[in-house]
mmCIF file of N, CA and C in Angstrom:
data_model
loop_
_atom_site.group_PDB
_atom_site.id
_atom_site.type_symbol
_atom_site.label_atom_id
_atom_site.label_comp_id
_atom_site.label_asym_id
_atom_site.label_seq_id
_atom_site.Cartn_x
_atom_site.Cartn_y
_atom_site.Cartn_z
ATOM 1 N N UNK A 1 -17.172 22.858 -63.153
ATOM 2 C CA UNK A 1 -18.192 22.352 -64.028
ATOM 3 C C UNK A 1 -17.541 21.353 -64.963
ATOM 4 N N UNK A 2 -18.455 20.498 -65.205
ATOM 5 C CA UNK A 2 -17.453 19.566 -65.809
ATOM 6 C C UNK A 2 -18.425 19.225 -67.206
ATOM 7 N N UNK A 3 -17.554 19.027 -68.497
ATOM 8 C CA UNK A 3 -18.054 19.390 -69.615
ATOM 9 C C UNK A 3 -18.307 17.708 -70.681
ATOM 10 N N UNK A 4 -19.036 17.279 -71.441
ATOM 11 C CA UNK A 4 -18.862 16.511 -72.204
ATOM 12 C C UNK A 4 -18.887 17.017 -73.611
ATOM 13 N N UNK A 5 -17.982 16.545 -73.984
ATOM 14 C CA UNK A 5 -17.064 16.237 -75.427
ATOM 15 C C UNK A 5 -18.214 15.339 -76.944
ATOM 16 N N UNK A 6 -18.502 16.197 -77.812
ATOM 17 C CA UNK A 6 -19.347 15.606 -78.637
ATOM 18 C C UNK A 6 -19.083 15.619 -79.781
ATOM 19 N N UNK A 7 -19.701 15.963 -80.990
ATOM 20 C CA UNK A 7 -18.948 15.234 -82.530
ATOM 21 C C UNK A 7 -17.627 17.287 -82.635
ATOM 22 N N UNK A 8 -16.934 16.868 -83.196
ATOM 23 C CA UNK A 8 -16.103 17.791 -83.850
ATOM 24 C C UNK A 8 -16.694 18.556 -84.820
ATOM 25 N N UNK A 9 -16.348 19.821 -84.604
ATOM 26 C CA UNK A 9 -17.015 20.842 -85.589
ATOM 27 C C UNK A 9 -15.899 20.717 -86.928
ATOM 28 N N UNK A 10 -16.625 21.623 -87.947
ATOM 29 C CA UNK A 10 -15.452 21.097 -89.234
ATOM 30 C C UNK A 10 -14.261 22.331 -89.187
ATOM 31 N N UNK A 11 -14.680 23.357 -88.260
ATOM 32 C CA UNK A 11 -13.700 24.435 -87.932
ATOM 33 C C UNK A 11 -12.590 23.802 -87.037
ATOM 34 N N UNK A 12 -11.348 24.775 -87.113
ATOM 35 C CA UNK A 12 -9.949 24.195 -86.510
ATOM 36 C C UNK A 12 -9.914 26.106 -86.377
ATOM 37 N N UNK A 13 -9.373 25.819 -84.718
ATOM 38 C CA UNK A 13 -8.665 27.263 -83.902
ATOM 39 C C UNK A 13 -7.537 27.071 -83.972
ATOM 40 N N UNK A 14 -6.478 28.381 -83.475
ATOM 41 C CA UNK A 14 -5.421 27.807 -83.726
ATOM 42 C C UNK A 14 -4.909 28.753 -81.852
ATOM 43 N N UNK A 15 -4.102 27.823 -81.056
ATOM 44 C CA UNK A 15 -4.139 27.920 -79.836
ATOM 45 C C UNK A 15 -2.593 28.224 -79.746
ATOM 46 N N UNK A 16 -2.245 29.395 -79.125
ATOM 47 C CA UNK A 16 -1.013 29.704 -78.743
ATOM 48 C C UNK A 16 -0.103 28.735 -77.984
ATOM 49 N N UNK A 17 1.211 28.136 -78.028
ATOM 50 C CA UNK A 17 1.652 27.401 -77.950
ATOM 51 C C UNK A 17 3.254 27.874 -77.475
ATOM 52 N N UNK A 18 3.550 28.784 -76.363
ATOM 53 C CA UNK A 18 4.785 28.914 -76.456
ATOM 54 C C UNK A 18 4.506 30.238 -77.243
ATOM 55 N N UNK A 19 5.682 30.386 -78.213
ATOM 56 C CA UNK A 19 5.897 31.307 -79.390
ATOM 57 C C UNK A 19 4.988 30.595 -81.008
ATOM 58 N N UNK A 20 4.630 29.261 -80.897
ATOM 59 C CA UNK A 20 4.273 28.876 -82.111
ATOM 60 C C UNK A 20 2.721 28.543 -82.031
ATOM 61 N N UNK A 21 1.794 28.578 -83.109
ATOM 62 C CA UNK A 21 0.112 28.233 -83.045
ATOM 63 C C UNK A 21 0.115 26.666 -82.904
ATOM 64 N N UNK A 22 -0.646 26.086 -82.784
ATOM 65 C CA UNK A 22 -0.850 24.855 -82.896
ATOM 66 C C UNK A 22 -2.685 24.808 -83.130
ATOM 67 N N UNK A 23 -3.022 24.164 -84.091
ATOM 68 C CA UNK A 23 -4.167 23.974 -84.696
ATOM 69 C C UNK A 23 -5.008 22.774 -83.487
ATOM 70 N N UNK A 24 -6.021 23.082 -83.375
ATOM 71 C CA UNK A 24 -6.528 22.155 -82.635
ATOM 72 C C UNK A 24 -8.591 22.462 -82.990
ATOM 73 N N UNK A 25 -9.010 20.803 -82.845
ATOM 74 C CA UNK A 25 -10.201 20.764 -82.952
ATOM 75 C C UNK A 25 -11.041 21.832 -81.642
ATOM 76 N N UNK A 26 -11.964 22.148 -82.811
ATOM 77 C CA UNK A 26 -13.189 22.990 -81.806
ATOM 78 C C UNK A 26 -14.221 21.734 -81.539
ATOM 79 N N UNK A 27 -14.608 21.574 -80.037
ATOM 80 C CA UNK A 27 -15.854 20.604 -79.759
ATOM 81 C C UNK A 27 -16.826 21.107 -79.486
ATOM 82 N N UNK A 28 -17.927 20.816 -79.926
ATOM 83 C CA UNK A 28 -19.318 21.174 -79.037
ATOM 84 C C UNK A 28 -19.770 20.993 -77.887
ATOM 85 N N UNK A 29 -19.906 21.891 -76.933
ATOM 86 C CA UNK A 29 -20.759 21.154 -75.538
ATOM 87 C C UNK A 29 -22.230 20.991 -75.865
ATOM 88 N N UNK A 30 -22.341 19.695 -75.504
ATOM 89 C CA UNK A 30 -24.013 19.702 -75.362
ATOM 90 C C UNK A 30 -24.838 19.176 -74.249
ATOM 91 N N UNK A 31 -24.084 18.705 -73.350
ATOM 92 C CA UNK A 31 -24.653 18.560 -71.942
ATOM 93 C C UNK A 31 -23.562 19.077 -70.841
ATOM 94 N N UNK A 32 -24.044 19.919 -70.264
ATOM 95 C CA UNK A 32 -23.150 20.681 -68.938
ATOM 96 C C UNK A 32 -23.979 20.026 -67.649
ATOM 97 N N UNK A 33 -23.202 18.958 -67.240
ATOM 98 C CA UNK A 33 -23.589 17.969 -66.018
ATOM 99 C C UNK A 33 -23.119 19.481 -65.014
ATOM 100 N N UNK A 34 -24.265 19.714 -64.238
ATOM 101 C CA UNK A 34 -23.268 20.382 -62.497
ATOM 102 C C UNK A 34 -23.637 19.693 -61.652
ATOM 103 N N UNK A 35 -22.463 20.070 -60.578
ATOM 104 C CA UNK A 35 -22.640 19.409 -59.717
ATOM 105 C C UNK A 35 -22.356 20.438 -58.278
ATOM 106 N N UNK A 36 -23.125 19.954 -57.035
ATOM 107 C CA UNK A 36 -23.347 20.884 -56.212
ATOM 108 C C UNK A 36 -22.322 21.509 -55.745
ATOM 109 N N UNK A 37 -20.986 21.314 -56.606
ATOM 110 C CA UNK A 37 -19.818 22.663 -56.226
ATOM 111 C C UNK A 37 -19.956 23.759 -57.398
ATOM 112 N N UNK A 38 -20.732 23.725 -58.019
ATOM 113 C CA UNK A 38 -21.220 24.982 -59.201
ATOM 114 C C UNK A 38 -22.074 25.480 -58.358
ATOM 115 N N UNK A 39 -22.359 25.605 -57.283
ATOM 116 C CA UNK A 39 -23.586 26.458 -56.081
ATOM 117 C C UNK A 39 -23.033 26.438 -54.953
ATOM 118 N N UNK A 40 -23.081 27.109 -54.031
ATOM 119 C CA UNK A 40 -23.126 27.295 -52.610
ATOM 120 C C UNK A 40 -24.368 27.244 -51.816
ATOM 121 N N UNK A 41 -24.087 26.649 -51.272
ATOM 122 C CA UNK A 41 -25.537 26.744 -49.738
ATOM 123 C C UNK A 41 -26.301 25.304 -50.406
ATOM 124 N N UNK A 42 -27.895 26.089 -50.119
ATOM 125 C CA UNK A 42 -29.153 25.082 -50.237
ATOM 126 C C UNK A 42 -29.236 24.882 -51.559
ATOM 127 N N UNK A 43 -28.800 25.636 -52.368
ATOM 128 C CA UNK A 43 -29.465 26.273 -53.496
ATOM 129 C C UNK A 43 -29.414 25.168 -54.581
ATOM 130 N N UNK A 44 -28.224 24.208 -54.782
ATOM 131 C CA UNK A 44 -28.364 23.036 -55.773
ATOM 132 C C UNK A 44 -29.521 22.274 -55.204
ATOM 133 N N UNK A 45 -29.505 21.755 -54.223
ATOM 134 C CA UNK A 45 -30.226 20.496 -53.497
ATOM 135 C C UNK A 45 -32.231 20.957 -53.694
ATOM 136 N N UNK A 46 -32.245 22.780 -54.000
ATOM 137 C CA UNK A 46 -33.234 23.185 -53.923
ATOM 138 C C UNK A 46 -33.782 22.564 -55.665
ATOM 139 N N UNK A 47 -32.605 23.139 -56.179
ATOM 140 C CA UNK A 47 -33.224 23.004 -57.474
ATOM 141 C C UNK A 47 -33.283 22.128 -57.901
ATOM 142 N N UNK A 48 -32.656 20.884 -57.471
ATOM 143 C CA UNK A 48 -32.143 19.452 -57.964
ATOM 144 C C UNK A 48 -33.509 18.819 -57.806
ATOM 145 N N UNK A 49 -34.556 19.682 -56.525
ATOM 146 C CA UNK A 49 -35.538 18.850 -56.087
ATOM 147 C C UNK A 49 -37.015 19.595 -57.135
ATOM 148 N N UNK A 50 -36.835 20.449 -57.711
ATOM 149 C CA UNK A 50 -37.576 21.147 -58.672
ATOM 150 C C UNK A 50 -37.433 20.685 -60.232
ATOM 151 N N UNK A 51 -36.078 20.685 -60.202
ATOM 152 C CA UNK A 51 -35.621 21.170 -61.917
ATOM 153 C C UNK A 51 -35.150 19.807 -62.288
ATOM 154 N N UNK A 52 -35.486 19.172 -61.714
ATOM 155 C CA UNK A 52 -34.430 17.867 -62.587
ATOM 156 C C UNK A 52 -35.857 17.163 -63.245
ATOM 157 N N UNK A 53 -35.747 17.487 -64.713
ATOM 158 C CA UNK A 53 -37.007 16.810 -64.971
ATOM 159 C C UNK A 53 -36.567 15.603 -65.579
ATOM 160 N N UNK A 54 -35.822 15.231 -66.496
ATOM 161 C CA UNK A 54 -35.581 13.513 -66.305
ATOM 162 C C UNK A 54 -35.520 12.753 -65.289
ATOM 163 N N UNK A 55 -35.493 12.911 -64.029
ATOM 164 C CA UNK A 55 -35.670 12.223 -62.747
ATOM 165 C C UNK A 55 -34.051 11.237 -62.414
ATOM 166 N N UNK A 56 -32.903 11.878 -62.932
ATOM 167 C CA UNK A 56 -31.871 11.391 -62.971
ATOM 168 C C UNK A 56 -31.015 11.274 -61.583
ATOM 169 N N UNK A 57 -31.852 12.392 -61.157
ATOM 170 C CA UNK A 57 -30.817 12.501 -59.825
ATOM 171 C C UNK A 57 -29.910 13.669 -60.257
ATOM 172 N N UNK A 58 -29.556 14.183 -61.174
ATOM 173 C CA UNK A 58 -28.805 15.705 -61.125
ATOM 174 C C UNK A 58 -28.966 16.631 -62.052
ATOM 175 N N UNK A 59 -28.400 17.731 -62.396
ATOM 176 C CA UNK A 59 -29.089 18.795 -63.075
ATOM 177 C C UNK A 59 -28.113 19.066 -64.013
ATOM 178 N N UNK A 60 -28.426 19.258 -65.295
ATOM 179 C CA UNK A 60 -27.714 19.932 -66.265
ATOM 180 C C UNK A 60 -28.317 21.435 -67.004
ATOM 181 N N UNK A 61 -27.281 22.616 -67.233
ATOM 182 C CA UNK A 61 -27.686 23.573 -67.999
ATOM 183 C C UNK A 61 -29.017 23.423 -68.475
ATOM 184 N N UNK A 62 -29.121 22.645 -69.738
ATOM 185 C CA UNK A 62 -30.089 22.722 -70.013
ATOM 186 C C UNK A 62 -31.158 22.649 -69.669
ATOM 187 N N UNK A 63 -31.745 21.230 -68.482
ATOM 188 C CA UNK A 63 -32.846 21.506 -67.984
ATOM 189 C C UNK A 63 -32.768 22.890 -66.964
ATOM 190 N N UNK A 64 -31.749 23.697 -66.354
ATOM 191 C CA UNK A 64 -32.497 24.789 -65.662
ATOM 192 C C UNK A 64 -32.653 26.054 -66.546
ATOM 193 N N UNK A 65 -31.917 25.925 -67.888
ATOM 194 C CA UNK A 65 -32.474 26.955 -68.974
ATOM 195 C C UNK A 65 -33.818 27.026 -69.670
ATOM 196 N N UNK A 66 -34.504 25.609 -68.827
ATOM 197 C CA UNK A 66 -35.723 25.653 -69.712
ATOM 198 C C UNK A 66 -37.017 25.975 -68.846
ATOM 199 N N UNK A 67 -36.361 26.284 -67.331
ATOM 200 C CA UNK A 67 -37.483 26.955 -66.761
ATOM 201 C C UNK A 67 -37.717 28.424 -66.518
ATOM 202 N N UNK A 68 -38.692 28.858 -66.975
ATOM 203 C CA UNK A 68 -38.964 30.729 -67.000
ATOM 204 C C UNK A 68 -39.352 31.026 -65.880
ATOM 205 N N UNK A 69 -39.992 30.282 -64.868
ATOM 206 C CA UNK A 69 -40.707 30.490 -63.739
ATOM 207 C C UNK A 69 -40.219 29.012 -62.406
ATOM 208 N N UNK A 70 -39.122 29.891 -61.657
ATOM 209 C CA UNK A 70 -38.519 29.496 -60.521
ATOM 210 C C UNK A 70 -39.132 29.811 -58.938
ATOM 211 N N UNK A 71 -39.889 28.846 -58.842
ATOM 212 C CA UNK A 71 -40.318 28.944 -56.404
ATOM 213 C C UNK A 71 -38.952 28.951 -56.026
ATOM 214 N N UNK A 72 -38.391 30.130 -55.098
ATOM 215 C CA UNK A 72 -37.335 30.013 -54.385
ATOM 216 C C UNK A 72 -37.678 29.918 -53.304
ATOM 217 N N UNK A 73 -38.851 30.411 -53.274
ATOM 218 C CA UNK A 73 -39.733 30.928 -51.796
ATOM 219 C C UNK A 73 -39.201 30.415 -50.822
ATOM 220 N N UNK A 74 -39.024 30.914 -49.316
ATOM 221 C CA UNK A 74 -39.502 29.873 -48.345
ATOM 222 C C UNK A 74 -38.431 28.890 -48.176
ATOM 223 N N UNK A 75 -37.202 28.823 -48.565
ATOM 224 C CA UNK A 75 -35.828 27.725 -48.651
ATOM 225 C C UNK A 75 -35.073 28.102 -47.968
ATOM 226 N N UNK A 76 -35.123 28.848 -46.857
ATOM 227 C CA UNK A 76 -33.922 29.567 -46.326
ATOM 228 C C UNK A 76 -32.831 29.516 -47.076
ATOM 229 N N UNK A 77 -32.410 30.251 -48.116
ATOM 230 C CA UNK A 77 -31.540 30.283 -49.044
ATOM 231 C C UNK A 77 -30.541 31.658 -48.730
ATOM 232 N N UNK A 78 -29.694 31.444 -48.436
ATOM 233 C CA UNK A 78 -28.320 32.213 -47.886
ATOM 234 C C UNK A 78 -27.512 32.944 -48.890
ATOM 235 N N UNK A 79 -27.621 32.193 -49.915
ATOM 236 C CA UNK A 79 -26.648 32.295 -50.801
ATOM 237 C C UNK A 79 -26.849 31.914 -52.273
ATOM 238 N N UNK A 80 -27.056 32.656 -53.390
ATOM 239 C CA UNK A 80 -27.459 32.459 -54.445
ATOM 240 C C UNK A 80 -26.191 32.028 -55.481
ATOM 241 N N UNK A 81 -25.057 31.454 -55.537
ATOM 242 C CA UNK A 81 -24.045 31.301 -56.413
ATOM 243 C C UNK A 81 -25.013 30.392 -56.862
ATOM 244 N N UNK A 82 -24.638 30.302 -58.248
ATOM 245 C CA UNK A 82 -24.834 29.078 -59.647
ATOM 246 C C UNK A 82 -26.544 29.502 -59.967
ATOM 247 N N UNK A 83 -26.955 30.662 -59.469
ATOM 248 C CA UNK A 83 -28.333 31.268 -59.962
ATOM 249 C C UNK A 83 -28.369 31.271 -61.473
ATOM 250 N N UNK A 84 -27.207 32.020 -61.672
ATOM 251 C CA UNK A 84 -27.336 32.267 -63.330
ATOM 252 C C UNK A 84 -27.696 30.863 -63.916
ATOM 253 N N UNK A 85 -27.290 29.534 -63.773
ATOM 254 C CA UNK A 85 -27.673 28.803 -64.641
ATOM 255 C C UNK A 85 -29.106 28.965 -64.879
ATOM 256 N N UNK A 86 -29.864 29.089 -64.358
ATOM 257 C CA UNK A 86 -31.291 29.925 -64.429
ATOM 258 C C UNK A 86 -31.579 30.455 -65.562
ATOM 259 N N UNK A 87 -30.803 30.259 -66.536
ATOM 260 C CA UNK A 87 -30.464 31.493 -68.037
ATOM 261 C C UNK A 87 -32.013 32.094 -68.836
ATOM 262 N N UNK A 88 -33.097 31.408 -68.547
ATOM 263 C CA UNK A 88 -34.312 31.122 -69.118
ATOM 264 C C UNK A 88 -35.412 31.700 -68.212
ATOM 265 N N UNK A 89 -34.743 31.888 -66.715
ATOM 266 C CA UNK A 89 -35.836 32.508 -65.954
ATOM 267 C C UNK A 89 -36.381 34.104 -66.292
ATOM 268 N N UNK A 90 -37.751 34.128 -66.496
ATOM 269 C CA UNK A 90 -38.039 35.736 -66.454
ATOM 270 C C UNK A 90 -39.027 35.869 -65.015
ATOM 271 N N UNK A 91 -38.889 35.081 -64.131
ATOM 272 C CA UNK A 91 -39.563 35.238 -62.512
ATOM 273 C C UNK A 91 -38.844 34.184 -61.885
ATOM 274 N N UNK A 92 -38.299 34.920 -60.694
ATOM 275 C CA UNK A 92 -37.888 34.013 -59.438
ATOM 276 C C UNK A 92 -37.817 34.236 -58.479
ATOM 277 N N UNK A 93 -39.088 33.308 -57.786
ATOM 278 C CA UNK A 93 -39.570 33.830 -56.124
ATOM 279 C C UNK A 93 -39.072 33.535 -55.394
ATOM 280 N N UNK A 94 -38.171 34.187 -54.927
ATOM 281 C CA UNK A 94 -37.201 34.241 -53.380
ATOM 282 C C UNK A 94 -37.642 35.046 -52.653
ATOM 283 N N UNK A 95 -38.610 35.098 -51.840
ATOM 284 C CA UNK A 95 -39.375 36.045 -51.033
ATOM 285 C C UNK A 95 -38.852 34.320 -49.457
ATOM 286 N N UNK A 96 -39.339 35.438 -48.580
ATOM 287 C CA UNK A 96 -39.259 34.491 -47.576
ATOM 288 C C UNK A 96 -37.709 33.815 -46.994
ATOM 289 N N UNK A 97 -36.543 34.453 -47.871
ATOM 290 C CA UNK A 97 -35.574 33.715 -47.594
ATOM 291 C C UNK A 97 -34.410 34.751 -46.541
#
């Protein structure tokens, strides 16, 4: 998954280094781009063709956290890895698969 980098929080972690800490900025994620190696099988290409509601051509966290109600139906779907991004679903119809 590959992450983008956005403003710096005003907090500082401090990250093990060897034997010594080293202070380093905390970043915010705010868009989690995936891409169809965060899934196996049909299952990106399914949702890419459902869930991508900016019409960008690919899917981020957020738009599949914002759907509660997922059609799996009917996709011959083999294999469910990268489901969880789903984080928002409370129904998902995978009948038929």
């Amino acid at each position: 998954m590959s992450f983008t980098k956005s403003s710096v929080f005003s907090k500082w972690m401090l990250v093990a280094s060897g034997s010594e800490f080293v202070s380093q900025p905390v970043y915010a994620v705010t868009t989690n781009q995936l891409t169809s190696s965060d899934f196996n099988g049909r299952l990106y290409n399914v949702l890419l063709a459902q869930c991508d509601t900016n019409g960008d051509g690919t899917l981020t966290t957020s738009e599949l956290a914002s759907y509660t109600y997922v059609d799996l139906s009917n996709q011959n779907l083999t294999d469910l890895t990268g489901i969880e991004y789903l984080s928002g679903a409370t129904y998902i119809d995978l009948s038929g698969n």
